[in-house]
Short mmCIF file of C-alpha atoms in Angstrom, two decimals:
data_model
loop_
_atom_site.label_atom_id
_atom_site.label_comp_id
_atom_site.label_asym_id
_atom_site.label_seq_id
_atom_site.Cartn_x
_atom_site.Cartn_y
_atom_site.Cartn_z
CA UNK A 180 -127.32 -17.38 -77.11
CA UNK A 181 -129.45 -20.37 -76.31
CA UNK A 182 -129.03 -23.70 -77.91
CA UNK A 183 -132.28 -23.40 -80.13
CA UNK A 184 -131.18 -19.88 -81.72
CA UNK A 185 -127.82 -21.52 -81.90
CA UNK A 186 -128.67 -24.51 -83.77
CA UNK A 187 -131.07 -21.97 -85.86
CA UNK A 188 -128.81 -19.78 -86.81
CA UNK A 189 -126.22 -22.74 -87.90
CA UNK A 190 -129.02 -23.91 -90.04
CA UNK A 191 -128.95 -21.01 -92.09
CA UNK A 192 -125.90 -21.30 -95.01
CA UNK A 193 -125.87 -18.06 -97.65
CA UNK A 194 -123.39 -17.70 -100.75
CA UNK A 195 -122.47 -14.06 -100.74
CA UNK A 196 -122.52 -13.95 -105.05
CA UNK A 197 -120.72 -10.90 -106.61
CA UNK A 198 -121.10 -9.94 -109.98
CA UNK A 199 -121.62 -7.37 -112.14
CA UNK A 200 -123.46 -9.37 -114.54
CA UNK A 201 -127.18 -9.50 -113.76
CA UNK A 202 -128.73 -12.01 -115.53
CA UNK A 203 -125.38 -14.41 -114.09
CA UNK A 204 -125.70 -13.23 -110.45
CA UNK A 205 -129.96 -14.02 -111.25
CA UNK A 206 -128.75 -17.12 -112.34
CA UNK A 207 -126.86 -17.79 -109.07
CA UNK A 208 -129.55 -17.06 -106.81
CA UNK A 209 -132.14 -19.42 -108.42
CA UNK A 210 -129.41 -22.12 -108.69
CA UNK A 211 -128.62 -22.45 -104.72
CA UNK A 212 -132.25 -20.98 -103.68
CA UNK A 213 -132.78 -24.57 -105.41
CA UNK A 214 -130.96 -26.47 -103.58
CA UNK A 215 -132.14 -24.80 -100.22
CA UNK A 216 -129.75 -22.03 -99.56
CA UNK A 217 -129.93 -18.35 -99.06
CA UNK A 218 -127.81 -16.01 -101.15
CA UNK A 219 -127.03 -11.87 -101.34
CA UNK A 220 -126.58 -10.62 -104.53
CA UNK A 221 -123.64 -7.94 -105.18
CA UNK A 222 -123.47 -5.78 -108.57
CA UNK A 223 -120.02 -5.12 -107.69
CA UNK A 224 -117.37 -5.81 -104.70
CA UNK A 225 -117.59 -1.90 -102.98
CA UNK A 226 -121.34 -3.03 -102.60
CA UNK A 227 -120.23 -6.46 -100.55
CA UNK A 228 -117.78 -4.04 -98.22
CA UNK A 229 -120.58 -2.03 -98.04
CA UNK A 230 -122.55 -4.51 -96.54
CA UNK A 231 -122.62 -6.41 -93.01
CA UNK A 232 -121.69 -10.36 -93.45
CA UNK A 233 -124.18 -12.79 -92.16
CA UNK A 234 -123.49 -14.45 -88.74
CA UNK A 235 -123.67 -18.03 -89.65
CA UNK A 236 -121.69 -19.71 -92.31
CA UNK A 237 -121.54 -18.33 -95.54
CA UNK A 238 -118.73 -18.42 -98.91
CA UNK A 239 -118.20 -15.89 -101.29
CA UNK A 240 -118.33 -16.39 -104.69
CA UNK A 241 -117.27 -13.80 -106.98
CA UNK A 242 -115.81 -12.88 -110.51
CA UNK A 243 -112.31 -12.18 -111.24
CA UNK A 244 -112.92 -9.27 -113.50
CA UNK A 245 -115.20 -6.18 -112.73
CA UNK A 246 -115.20 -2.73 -112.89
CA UNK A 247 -113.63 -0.78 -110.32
CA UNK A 248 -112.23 -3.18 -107.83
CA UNK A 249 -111.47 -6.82 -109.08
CA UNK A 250 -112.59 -9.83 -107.70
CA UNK A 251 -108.63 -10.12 -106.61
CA UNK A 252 -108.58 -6.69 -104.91
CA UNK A 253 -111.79 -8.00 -102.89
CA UNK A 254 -109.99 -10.63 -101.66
CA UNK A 255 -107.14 -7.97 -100.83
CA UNK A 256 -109.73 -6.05 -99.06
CA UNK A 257 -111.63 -8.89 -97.17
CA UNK A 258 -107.91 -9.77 -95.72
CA UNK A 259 -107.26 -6.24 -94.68
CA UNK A 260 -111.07 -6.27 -92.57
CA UNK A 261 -109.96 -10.14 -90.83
CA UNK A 262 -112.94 -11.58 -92.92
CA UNK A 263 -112.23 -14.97 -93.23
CA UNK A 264 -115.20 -16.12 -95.16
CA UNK A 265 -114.33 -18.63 -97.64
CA UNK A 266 -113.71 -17.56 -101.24
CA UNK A 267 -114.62 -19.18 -104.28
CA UNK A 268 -113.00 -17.31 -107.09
CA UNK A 269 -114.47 -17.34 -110.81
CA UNK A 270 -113.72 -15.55 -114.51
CA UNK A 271 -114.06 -16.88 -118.21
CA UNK A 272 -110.31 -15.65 -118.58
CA UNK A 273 -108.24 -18.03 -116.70
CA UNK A 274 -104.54 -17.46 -116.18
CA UNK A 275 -101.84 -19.46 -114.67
CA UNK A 276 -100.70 -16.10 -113.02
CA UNK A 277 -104.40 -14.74 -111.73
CA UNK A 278 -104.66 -18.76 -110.54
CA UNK A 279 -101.46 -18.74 -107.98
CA UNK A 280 -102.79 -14.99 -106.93
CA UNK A 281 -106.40 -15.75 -106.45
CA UNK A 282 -104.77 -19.53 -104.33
CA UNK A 283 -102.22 -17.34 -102.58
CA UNK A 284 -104.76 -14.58 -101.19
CA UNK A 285 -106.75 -17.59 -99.99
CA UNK A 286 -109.22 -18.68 -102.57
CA UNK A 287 -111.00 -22.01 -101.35
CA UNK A 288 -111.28 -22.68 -105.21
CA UNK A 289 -111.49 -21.76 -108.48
CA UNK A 290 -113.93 -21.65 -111.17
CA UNK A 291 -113.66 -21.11 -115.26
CA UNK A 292 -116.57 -19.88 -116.45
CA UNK A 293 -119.03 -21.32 -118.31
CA UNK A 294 -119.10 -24.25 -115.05
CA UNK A 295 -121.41 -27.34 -114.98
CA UNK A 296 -124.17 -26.35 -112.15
CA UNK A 297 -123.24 -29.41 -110.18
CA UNK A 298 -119.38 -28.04 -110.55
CA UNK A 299 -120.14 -24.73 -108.19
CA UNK A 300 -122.64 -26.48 -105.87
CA UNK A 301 -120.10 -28.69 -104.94
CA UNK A 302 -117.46 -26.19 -104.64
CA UNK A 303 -120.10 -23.83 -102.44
CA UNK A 304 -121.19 -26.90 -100.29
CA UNK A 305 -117.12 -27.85 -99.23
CA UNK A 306 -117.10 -24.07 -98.42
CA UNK A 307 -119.85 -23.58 -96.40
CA UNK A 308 -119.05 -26.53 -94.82
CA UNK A 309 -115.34 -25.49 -93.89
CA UNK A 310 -116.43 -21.76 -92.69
CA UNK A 311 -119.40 -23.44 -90.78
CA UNK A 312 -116.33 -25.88 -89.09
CA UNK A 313 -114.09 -22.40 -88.68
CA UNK A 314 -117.06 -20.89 -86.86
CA UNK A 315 -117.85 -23.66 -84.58
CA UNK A 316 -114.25 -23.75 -83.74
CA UNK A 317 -114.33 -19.90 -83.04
CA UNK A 318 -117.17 -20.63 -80.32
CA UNK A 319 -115.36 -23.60 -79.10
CA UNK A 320 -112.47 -21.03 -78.41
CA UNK A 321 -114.42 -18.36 -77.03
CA UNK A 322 -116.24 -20.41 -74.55
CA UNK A 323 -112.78 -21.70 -73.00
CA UNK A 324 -111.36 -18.35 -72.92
CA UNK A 325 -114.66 -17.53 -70.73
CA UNK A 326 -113.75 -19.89 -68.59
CA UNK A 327 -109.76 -19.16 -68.13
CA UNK A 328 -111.26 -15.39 -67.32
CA UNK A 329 -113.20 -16.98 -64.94
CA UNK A 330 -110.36 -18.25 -63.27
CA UNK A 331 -108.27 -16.52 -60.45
CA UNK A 332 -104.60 -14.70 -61.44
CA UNK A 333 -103.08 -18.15 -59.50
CA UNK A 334 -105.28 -20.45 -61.14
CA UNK A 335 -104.18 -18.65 -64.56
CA UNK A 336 -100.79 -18.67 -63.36
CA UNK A 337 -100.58 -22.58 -62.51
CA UNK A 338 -102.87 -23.81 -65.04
CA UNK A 339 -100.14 -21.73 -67.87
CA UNK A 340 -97.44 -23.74 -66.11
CA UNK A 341 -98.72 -26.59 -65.37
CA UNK A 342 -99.71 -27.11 -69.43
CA UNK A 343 -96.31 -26.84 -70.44
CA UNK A 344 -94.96 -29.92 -69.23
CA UNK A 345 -93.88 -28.45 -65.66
CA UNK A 346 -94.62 -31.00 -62.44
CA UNK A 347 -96.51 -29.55 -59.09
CA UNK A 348 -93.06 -29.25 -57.35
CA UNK A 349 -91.77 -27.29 -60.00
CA UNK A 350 -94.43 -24.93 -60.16
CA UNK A 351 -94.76 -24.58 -56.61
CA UNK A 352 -90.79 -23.19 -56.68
CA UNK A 353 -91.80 -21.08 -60.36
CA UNK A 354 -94.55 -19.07 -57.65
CA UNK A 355 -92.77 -19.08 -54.46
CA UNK A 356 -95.81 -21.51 -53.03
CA UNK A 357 -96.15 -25.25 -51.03
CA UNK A 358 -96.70 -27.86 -53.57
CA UNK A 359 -100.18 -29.25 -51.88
CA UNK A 360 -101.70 -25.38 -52.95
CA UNK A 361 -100.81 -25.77 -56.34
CA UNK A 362 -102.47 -29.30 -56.06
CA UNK A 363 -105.42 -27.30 -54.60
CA UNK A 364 -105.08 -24.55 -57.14
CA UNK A 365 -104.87 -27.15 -59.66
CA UNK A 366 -107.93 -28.63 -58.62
CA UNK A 367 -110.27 -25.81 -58.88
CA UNK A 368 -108.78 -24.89 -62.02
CA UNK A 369 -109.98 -28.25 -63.84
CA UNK A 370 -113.82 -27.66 -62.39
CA UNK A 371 -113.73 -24.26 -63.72
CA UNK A 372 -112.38 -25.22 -66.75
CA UNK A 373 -115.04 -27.98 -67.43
CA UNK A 374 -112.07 -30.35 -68.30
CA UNK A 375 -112.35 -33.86 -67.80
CA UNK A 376 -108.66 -34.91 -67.89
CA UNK A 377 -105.17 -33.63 -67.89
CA UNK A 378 -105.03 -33.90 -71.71
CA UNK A 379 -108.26 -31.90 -72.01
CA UNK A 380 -106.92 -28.77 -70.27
CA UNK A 381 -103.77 -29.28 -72.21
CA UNK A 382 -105.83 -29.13 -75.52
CA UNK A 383 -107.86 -25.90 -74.00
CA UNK A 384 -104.76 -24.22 -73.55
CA UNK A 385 -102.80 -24.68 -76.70
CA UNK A 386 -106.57 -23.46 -77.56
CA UNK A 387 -105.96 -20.41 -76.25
CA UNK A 388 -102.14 -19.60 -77.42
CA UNK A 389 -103.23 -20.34 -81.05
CA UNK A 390 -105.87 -17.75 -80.34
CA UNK A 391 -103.42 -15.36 -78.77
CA UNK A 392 -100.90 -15.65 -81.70
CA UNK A 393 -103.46 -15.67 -84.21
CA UNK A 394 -104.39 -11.87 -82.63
#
């Protein structure tokens, strides 16, 4: 993507607003159309499922109790698909118990209805602003895992070692190779990998393991 579609495309914010009140979710949309973001309107949560998520930052803001699938069992469901679009959790009947269950399922916050206007922007705007953080740090990733690809099996194979703490002699004897081609292989490794120190590659790969374990 070039930069300008990037940047572009990280200009746009929208609040993904479920609801199966109308004249609330009509509400909603003139509120943050106001303050210059875009929105999608949802009568209930099959009909978000049922739709494709934007590609730049967005939150989800959507009430507790509706027909059919709950605003909790959306949050069940948005797990289950790896969505990780921050939610922002609302219903006029708060509970201590729906609370830690809304928290625990990963609500970014949590609204009792009737709210002050200035109460959800606020609550939207951290949102946006974390998933827009979340998805910068997704492309941060992706970009150095191009780059280890780009990389050579040995270059893989020393830069993993070399990462962990383990000295050019040492991983010369791990691969069975002299140490001045691992200082060669290590080299190469740090131009392909864009970094500009020893502490920068370190960072890319513990980068790339969080990636790995995070599936």
């Amino acid at each position: 993507m070039a930069k300008a579609e990037r940047q572009a495309e990280e200009a746009v914010q929208t609040v993904l607003i479920v609801d199966d009140n109308e004249l609330f979710r009509s509400s909603m949309d003139k509120l943050f159309r106001s303050v210059g973001l875009q929105t999608a309107l949802y009568a209930s949560a099959q009909a978000l499922l049922d739709a494709p998520m934007p590609d730049s930052a967005c939150c989800i803001l959507v009430d507790v109790r509706m027909p059919k699938m709950s605003g909790l069992d959306l949050q069940e469901a948005l797990a289950a698909r790896r969505v990780r679009a921050p939610v922002i959790v609302m219903t006029g009947h708060a509970d201590v118990p729906m609370t830690v269950r809304a928290m625990k399922a990963g609500a970014v916050d949590f609204l009792a209805k009737p709210f002050r206007d200035q109460d959800v922007i606020d609550a939207v705007t951290a949102a946006l602003a974390k998933d827009g953080k979340r998805r910068q740090l997704a492309r941060d990733v992706a970009e150095v895992k191009a780059r280890f690809d780009g990389l050579t099996p040995r270059e893989q194979q020393v830069m993993t070692l070399v990462t962990t703490g383990l000295l050019n002699k040492q991983v010369a004897g791990e691969l069975g190779l002299q140490e001045i081609t691992v200082k060669l292989h290590r080299g190469s490794l740090m131009k392909k990998m864009q970094a500009g120190s020893f502490a920068e590659l370190v960072r890319m790969a513990e980068a790339l393991e969080r990636d790995r374990a995070a599936g």
